[in-house]
CSV table of C-alpha atoms and ligand atoms in Angstrom, one decimal:
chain,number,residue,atom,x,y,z
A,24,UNK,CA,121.8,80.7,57.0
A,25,UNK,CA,118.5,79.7,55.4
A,26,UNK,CA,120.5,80.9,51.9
A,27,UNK,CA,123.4,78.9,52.1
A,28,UNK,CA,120.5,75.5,52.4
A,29,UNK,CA,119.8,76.4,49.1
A,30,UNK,CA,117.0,78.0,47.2
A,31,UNK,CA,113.9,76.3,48.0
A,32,UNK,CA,115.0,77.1,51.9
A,33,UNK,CA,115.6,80.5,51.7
A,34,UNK,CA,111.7,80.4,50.0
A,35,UNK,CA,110.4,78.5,52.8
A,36,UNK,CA,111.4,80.8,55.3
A,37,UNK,CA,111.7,83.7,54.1
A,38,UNK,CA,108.1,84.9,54.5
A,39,UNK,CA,108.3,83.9,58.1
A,40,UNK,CA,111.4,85.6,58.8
A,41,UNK,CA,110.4,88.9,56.8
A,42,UNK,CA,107.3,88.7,59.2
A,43,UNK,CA,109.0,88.6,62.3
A,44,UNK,CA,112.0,90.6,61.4
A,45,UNK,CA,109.8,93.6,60.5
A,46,UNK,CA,108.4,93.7,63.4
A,47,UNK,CA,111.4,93.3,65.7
A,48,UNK,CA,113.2,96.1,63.6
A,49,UNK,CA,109.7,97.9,64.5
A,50,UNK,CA,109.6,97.6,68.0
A,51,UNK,CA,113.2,98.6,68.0
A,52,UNK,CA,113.0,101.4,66.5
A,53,UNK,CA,110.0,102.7,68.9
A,54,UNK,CA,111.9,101.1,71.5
A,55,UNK,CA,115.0,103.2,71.3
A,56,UNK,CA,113.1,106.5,71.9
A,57,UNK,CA,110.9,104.8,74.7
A,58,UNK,CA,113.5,105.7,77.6
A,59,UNK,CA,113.5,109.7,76.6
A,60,UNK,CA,109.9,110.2,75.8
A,61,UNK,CA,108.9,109.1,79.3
A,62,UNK,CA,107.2,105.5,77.9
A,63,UNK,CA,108.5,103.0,80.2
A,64,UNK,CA,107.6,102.9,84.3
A,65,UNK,CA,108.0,100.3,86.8
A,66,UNK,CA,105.2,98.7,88.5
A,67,UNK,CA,105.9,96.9,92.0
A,68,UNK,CA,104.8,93.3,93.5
A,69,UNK,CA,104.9,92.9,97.0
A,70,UNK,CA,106.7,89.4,98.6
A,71,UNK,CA,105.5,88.9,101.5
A,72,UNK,CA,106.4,86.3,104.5
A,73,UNK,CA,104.5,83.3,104.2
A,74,UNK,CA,103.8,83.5,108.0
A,75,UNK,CA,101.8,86.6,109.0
A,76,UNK,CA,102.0,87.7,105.3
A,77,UNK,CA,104.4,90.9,106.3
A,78,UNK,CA,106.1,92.9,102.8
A,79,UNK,CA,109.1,92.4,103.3
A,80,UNK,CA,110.4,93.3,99.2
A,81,UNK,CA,109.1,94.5,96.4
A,82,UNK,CA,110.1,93.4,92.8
A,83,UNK,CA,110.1,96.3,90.1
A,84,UNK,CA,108.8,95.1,86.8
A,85,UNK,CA,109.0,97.2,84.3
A,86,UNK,CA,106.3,98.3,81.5
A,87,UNK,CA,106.2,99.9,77.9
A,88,UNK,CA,102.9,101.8,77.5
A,89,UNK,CA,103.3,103.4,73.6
A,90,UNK,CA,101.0,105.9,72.7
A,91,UNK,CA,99.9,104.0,69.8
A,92,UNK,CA,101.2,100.3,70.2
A,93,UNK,CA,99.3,100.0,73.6
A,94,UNK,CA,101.1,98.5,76.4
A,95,UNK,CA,103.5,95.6,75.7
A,96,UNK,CA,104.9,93.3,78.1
A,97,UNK,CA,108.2,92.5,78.9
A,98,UNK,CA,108.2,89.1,77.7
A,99,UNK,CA,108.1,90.6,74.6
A,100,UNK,CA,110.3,93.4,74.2
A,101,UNK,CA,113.0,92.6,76.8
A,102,UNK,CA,114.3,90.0,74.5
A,103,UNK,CA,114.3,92.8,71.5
A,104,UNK,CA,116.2,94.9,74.0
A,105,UNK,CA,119.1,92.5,74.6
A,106,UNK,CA,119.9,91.6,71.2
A,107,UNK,CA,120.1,95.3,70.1
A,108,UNK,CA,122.2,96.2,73.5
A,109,UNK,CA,119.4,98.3,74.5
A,110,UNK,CA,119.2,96.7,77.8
A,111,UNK,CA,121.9,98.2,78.8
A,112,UNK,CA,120.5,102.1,79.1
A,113,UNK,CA,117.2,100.7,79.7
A,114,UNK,CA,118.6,98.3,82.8
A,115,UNK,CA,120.2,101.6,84.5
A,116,UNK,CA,117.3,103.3,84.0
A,117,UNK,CA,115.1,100.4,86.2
A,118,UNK,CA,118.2,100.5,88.5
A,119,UNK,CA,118.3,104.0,89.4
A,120,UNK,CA,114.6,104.2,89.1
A,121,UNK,CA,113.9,101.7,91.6
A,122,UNK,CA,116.5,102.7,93.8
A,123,UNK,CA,115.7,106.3,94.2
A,124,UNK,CA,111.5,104.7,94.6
A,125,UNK,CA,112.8,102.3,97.4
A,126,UNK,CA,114.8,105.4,99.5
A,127,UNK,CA,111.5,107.5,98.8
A,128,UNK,CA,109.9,104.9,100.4
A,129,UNK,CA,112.2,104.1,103.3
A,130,UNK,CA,112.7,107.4,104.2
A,131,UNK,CA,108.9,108.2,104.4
A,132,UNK,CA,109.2,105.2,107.3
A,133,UNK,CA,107.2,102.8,105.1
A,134,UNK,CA,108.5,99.3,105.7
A,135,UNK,CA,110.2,97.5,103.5
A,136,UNK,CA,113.2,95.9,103.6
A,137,UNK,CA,114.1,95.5,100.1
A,138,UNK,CA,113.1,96.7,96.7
A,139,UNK,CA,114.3,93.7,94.2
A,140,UNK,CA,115.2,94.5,90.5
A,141,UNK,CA,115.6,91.7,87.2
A,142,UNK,CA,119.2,91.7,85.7
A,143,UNK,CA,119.7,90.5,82.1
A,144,UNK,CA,122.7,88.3,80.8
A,145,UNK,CA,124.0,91.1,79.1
A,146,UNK,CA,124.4,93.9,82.0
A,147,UNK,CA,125.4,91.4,83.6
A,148,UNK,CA,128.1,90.2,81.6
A,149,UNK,CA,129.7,93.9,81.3
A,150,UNK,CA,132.7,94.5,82.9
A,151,UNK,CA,131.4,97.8,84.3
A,152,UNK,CA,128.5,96.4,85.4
A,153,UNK,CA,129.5,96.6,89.4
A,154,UNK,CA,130.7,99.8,88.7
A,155,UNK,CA,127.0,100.7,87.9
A,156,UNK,CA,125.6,99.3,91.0
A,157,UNK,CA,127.9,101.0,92.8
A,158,UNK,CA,127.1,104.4,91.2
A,159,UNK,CA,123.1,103.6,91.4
A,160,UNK,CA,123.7,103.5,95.3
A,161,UNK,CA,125.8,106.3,95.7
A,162,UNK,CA,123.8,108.2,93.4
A,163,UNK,CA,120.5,107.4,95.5
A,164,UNK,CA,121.0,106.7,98.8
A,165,UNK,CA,119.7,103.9,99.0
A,166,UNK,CA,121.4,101.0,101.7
A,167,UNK,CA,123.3,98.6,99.9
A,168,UNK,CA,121.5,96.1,102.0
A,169,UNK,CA,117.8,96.8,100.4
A,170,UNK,CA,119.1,96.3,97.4
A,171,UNK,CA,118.7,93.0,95.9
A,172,UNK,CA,119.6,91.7,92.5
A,173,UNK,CA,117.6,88.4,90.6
A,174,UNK,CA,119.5,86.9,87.9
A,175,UNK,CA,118.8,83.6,86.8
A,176,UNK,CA,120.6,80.5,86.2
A,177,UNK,CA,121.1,80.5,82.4
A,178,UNK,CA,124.0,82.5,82.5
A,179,UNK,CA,125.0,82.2,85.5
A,180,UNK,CA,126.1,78.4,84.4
A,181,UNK,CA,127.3,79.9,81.1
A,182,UNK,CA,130.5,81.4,82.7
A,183,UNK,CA,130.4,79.8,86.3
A,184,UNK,CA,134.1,81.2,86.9
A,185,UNK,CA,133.5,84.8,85.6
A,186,UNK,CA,130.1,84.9,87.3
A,187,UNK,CA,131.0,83.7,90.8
A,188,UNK,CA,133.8,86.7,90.5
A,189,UNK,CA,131.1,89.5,89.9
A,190,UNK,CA,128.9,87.9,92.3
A,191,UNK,CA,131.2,87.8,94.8
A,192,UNK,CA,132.3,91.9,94.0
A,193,UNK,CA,128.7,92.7,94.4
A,194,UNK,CA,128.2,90.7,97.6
A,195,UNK,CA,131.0,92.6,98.8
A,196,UNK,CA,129.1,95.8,98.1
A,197,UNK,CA,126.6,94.7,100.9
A,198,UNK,CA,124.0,94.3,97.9
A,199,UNK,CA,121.5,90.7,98.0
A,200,UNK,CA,121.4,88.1,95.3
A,201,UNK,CA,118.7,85.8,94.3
A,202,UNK,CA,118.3,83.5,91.8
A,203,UNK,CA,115.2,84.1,89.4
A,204,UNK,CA,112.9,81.1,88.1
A,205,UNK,CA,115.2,78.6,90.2
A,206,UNK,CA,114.5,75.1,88.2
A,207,UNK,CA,113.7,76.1,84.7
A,208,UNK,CA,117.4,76.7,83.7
A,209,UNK,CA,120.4,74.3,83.9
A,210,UNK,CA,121.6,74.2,87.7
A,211,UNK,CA,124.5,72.3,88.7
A,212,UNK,CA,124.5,71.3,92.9
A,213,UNK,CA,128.5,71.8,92.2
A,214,UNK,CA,127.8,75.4,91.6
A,215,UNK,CA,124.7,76.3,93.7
A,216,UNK,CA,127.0,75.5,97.0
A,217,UNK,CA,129.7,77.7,95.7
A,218,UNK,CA,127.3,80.7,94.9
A,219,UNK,CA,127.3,83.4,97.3
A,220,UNK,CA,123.5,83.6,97.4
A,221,UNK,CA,120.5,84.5,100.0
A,222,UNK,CA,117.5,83.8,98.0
A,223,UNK,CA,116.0,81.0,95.7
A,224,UNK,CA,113.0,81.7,93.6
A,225,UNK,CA,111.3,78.9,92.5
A,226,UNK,CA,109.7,79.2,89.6
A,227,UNK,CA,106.0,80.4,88.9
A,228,UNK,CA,105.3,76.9,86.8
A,229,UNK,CA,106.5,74.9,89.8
A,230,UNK,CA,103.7,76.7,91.8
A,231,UNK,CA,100.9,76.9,89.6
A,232,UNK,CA,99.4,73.1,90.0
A,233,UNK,CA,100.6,72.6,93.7
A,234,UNK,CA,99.1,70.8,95.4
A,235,UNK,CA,97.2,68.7,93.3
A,236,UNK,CA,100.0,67.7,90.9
A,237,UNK,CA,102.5,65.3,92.4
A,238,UNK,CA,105.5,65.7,90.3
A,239,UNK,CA,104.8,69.8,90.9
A,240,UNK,CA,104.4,68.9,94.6
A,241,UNK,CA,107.8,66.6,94.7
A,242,UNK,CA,109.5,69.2,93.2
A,243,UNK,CA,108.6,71.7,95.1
A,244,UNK,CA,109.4,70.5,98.2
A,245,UNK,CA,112.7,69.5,97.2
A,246,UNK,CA,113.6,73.1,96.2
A,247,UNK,CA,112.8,74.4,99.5
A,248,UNK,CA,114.7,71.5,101.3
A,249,UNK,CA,117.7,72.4,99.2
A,250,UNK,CA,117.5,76.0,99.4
A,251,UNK,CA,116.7,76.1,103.7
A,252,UNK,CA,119.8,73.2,104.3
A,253,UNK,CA,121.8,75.6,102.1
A,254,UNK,CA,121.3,78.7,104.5
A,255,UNK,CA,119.2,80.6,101.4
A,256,UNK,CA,115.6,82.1,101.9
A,257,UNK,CA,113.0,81.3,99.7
A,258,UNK,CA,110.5,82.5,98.0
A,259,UNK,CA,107.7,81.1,95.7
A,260,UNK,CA,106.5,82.9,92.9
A,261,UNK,CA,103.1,83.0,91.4
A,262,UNK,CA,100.8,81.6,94.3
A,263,UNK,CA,97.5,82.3,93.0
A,264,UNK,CA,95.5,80.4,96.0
A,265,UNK,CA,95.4,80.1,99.4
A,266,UNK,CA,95.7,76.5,98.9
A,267,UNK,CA,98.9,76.9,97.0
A,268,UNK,CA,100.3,79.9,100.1
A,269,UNK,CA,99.1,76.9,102.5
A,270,UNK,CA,100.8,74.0,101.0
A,271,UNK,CA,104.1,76.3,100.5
A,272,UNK,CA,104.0,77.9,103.9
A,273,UNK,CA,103.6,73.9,105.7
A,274,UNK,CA,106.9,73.1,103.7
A,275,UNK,CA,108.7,75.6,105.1
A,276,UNK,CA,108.7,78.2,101.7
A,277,UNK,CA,109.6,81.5,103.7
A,278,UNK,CA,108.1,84.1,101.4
A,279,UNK,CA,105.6,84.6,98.5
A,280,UNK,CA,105.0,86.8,95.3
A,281,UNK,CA,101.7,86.7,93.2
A,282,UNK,CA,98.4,87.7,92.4
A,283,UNK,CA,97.2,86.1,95.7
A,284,UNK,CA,98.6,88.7,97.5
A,285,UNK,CA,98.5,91.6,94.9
A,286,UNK,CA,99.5,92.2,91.1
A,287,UNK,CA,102.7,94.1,90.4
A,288,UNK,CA,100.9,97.7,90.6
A,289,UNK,CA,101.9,101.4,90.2
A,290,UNK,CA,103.7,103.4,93.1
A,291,UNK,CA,100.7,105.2,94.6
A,292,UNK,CA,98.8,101.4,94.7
A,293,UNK,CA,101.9,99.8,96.0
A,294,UNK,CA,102.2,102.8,98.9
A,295,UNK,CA,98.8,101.7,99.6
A,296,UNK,CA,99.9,98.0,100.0
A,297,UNK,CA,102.9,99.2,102.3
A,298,UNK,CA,100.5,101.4,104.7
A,299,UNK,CA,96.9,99.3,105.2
A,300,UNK,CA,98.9,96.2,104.6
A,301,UNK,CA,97.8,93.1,102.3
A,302,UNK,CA,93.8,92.0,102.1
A,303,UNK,CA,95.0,88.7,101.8
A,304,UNK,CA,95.8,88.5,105.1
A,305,UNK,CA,93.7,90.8,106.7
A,306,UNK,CA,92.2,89.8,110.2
A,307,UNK,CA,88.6,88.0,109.3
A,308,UNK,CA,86.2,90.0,110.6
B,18,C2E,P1,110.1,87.5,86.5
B,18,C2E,O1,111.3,88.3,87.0
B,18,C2E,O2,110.1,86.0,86.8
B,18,C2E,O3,108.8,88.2,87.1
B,18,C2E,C1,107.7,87.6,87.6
B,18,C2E,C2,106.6,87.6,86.5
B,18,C2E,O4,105.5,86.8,87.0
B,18,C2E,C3,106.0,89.0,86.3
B,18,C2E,O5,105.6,89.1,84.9
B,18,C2E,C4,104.8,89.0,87.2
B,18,C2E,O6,103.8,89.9,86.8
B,18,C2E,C5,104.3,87.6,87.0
B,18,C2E,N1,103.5,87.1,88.1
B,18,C2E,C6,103.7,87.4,89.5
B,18,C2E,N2,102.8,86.7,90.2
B,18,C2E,C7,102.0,86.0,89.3
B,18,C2E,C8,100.8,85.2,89.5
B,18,C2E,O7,100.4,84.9,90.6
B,18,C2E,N3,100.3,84.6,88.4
B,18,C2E,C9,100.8,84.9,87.1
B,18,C2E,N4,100.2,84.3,86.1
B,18,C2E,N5,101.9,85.7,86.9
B,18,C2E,C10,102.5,86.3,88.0
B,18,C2E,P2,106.0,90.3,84.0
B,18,C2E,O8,105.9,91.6,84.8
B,18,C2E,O9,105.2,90.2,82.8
B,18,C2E,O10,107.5,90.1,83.7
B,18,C2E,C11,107.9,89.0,82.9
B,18,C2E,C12,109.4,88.9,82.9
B,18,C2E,O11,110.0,90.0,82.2
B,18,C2E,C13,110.1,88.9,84.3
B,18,C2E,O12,109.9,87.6,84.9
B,18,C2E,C14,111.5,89.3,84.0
B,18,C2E,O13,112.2,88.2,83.5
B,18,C2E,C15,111.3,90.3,82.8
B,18,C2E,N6,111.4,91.6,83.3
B,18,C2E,C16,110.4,92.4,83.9
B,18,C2E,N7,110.9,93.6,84.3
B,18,C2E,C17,112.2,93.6,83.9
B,18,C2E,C18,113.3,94.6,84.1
B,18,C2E,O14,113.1,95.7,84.6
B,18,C2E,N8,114.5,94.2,83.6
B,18,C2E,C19,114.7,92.9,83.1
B,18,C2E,N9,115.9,92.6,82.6
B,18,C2E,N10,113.8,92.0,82.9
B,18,C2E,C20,112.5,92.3,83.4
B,19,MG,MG1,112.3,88.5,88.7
B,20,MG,MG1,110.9,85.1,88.4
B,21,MG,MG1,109.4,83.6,86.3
């Protein structure tokens, strides 16, 4: 593209795009043998009702530790792992994964209702992609019911007619949907009513200056009015403060997800979590 500008173009980007392009082809490359030498986990963050402060979910997140690279987050190589279609091995691996963790879990008689996992655009957008689901249950055990998928607006509004199809096949599966960092894409009202949805999450930079910031405080409150006269729970992400849980909880915000409460942690932390309970809202003594 930069080539067909002409000359001096292609010279003013190219030492940026060599830069970055090096190390995306980099990160690829490590990141393709990442799923068979054992480098990627999933951590888990509690959500927790906002009255009593119950888990009731648990989100898997996933994370890349590389022997030599360190760990890297996956705001940084999730996007490498869509564009080169590695998503797609690497999203059945979190699938299965946190399936199988969340039947462990239920079966030891540790409550929880439902272990929540991040869907990308392109998973989502395979035609097989129910059929994977389907299969990750079957394969595990796991009730259709404590399953529940977060996708997030961008591409849901991308192809509203295909989407609503495959949401509506995976409803029928008995699986939950909820719509990840609610506000920050493009939403449409005409949509939203048609969606067959249980769950909002509004967005972590929605929550972060509540309640001091008023158009963070309007905005708020308007995403929880929409989402409870819509039938959907919802749930705020990245509370921080008791201030912030306080203000939400008032409004009528059903659940809660953030450091608050606990940061996503490894599976003999988050056991802990499910048997003593959160300090957060521990009884004061
Ligand atoms: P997300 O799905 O919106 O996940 C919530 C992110 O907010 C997580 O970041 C979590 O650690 C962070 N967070 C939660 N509470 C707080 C808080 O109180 N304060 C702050 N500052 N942050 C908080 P993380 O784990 O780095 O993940 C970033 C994003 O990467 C996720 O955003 C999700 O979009 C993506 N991601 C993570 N795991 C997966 C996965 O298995 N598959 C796919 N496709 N995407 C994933
Ligand atoms: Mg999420
Ligand atoms: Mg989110
Ligand atoms: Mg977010």
């Amino acid at each position: 593209q930069a080539k067909e500008q002409g000359r001096n173009a292609y010279h003013y980007y190219s030492a940026e795009l060599t830069a970055s392009s090096f190390e995306r082809l980099f990160m690829e490359t490590h990141l393709r043998q990442a799923l068979g030498k054992n480098e990627l986990v999933l951590h888990y963050q509690p959500q927790v009702m906002l009255n009593g402060g119950a888990i009731v979910g648990a989100e898997a997140l996933i994370r890349w530790q590389h022997p030599e690279l360190g760990s890297i987050s996956p705001g940084k190589f999730i996007p490498i792992a869509e564009e080169s279609g590695l998503i797609i091995p690497i999203g059945e691996w979190v699938l299965r994964t946190a399936c199988r963790q969340a039947k462990a879990w239920r079966d030891a008689g540790l409550p929880l209702h439902s272990i929540s996992v991040n869907i990308a655009g392109p998973q989502f957008e395979r035609a097989e992609f129910v059929d994977t689901v389907r299969q990750a249950l079957a394969e595990t055990g796991l009730e259709p019911e404590a399953l529940e998928l977060e996708i997030t607006e961008t591409f849901i509004s991308r192809r509203i007619d295909h989407a609503l199809a495959v949401l509506e096949e995976l409803r029928s599966l008995g699986v939950k949907l909820a719509i990840d960092d609610f506000g920050t894409g493009y939403s449409s009202m005409m949509y939203l009513k048609r969606l067959p949805i249980d769950k909002l999450k509004i967005d972590r930079s929605f929550v972060n200056d509540l309640p001091h910031d008023e158009n963070d405080t309007a905005i708020a409150k308007a995403i929880i009015a929409l989402g409870k006269s819509l039938g959907f729970t919802v749930i705020a992400e990245g509370i921080e403060t008791l201030e912030q849980q306080e203000f939400l909880r008032l409004e009528g915000c059903d659940q809660g997800q953030g450091f608050l409460h606990s940061r996503p942690v490894p599976t003999p932390q988050f056991e802990a979590l499910l048997v003593n309970g959160i300090p957060a809202f521990a009884p004061k003594p």
